[in-house]
XYZ file of C-alpha atoms in Angstrom:
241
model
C -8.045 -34.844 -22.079
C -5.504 -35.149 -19.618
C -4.283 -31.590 -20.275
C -7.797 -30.427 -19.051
C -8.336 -32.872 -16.077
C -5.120 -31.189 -14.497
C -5.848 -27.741 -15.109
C -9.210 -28.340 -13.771
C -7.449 -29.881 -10.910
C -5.367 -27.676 -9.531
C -8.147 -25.135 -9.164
C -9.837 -27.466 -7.176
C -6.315 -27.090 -5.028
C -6.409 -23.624 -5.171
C -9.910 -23.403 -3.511
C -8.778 -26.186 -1.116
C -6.211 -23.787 0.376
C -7.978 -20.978 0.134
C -11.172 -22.631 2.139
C -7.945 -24.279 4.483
C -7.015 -20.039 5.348
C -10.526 -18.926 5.570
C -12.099 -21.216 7.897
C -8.630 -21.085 10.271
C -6.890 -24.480 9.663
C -4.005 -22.472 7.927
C -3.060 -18.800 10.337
C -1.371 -16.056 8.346
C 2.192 -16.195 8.699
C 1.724 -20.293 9.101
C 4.315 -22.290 7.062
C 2.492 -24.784 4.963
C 3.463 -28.682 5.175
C 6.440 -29.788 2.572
C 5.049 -30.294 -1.055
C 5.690 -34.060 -0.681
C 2.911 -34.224 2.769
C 0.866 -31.629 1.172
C 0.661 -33.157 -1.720
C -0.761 -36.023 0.031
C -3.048 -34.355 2.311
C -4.928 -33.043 -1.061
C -4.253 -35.900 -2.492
C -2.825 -34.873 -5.921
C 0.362 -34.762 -7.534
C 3.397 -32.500 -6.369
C 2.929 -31.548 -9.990
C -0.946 -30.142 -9.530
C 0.276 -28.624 -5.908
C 3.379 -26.717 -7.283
C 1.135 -25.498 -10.298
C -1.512 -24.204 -7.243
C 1.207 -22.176 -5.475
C 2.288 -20.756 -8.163
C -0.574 -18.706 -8.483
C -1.604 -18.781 -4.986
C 1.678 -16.591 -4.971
C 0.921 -14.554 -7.836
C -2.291 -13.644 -5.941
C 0.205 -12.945 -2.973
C -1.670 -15.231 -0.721
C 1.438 -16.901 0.017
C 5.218 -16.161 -0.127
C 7.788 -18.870 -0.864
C 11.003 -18.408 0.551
C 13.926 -20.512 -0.995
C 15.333 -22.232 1.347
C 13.107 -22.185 4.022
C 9.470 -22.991 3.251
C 5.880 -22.065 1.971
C 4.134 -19.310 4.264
C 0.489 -17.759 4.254
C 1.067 -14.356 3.828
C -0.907 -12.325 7.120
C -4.015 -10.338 5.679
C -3.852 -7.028 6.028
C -5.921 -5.540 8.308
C -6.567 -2.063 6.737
C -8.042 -1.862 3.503
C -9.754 1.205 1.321
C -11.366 1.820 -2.426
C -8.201 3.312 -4.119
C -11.127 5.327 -6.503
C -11.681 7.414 -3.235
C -9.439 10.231 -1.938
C -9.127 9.600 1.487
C -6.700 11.168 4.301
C -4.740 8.291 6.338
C -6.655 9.887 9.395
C -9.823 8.970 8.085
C -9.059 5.487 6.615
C -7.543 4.111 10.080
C -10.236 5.656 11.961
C -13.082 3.648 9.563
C -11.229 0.396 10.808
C -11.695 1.354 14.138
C -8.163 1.899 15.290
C -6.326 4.686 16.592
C -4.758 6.863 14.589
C -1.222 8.374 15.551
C 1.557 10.184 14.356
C 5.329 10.715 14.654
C 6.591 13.544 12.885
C 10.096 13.090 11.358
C 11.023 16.945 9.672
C 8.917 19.547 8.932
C 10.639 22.619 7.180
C 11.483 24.217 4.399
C 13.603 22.784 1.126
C 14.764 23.451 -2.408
C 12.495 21.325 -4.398
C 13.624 18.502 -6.740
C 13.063 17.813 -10.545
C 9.753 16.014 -10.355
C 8.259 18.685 -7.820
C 8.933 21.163 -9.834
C 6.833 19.733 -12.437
C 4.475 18.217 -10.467
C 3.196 21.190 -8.646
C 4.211 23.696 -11.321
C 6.396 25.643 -9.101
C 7.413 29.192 -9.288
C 11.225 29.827 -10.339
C 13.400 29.464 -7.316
C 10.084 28.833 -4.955
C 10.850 26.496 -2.014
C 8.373 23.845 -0.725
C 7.587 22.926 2.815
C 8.412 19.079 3.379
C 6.684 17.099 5.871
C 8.216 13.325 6.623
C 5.515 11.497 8.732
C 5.014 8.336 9.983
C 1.088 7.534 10.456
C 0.396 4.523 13.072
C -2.896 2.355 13.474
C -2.866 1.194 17.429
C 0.399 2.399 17.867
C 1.673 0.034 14.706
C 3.628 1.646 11.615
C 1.393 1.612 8.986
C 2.083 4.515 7.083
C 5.744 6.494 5.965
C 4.382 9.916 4.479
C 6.383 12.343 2.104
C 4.321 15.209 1.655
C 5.897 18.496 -0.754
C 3.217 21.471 -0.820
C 4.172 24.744 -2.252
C 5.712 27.563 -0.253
C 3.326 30.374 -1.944
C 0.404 28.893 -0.291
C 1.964 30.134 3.070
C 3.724 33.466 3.038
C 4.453 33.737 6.923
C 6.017 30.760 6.933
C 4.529 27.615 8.797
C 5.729 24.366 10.181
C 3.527 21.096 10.328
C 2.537 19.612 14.198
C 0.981 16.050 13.966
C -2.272 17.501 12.296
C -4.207 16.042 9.612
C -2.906 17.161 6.208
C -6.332 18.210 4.661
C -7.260 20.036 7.623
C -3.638 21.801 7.933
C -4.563 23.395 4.257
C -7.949 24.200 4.990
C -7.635 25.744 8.057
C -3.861 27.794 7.132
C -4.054 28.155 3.709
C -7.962 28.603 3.352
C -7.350 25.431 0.189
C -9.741 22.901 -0.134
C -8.503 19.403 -1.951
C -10.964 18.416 -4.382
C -9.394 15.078 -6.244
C -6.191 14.013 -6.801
C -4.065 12.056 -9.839
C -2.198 8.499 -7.864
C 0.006 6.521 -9.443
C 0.217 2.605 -7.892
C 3.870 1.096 -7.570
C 5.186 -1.921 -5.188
C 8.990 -1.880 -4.007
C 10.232 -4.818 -1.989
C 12.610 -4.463 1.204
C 14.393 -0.789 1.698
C 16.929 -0.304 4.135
C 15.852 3.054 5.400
C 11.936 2.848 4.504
C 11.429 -0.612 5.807
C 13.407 0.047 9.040
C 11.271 2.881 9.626
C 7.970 0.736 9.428
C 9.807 -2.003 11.424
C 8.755 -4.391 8.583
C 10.149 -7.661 8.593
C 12.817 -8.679 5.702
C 10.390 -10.266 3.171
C 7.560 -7.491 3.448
C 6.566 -5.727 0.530
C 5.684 -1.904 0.215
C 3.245 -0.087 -1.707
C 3.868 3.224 -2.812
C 0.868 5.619 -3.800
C 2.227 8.739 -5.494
C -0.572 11.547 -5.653
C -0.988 15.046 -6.965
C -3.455 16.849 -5.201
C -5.409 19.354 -6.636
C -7.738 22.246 -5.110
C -11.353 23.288 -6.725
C -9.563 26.072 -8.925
C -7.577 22.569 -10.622
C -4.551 23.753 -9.135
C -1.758 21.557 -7.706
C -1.401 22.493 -4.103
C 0.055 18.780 -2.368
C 2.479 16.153 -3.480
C 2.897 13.605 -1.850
C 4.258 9.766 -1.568
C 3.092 7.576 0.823
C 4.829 4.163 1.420
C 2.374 1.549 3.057
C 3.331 -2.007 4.689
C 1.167 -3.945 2.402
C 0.866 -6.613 4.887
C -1.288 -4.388 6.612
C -3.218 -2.395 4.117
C -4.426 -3.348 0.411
C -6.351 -1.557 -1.754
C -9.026 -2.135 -3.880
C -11.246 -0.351 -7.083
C -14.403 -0.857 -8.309
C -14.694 -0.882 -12.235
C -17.753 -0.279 -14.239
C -18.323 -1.687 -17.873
C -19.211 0.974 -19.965
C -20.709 0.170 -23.105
């Protein structure tokens, strides 16, 4: 009986907090009181309250930092149905911002293992590499590795700040039709992270893709690595039966 009053309980705390973020009383980024004055604010045992963050983390609603304190992670303020191919263009524009872009390298380059393979390259075929960064109000959202075979440009080309789906269609005459992503999260990165001027504790997401045109080709590979406290993603699932 006990066993069930406390599990019971501490979702009760869970939708306390939650509520606490929603309606304002807790700001993303805030750090939450110490478990001891918590506690008692909620009025239930450090016990219940430690059981609460736990998952409150585990949802990454808040980040605990040894050492320092409890913190409400900051929502991110782009979001999109992973189940839809979407440029970066298009998906900051739907939120209203601005999109921009910084173009790192744009050139030719011997292609690596996974390329190969990936986009079922020629023998000794090259592959122009574009390194982006995208920007939402002038804000790093977005670091952009994009790998797309040299055949599909004979002259030769090099990437402006276009969009990426447009550059194909309008150069290359190839129309992206769906694409295979794979979902993965990496934590801080030296390089990556400096790029995106994250701070130390935020996460990335990485969204690998192989794009394909209507003939089920593989024309574009590319890896995108977002600041997940700006973007999250989301994907509606149907029950079949």
């Amino acid at each position: 009986m006990d066993y069930i009053y406390q599990k019971s309980r501490y979702l009760i705390v869970i939708d306390q907090i939650k509520d606490k973020i929603k309606n304002g009383e807790l700001e993303p980024g805030e750090r939450l009181p110490s478990e001891t004055d918590f506690a008692k604010q909620l009025h239930v045992s450090r016990t219940t309250l430690r059981e609460a963050l736990r998952i409150l983390e585990e949802e990454n609603i808040i980040t605990r930092k040894h050492g320092i304190g409890t913190f409400v992670n900051k929502k991110p303020v782009i979001s999109g149905g992973i189940e839809e191919l979407f440029s970066v263009t298009n998906l900051i524009e739907r939120e209203g911002k601005t999109p921009g872009t910084e173009l790192l390298f744009s050139g030719y380059v011997e292609p690596q293992e996974e390329e190969i393979n990936e986009l079922k390259l020629k023998k000794n075929e090259m592959v122009l590499l574009v390194k982006r960064v995208r920007t939402a109000n002038e804000m790093p959202l977005v670091y952009c590795i994009d790998k797309i075979p040299a055949h599909l440009f004979p002259g030769g080309y090099q990437l402006n700040d276009e969009s990426l789906f447009d550059f194909l269609e309008e150069e290359a005459n190839v129309t992206i039709t769906y694409a295979k992503a794979f979902i993965e999260t990496m934590g801080y990165h030296e390089e990556i992270s400096d790029i995106l001027k994250c701070e130390s504790g935020t996460p990335l997401l990485i969204l690998k893709q192989v794009h394909y045109d209507s003939n089920d080709e593989p024309v574009l590979y590319s890896i995108n690595f977002f600041r997940a406290d700006q973007i999250s993603f989301n994907v509606f699932r149907k029950r079949i039966f």
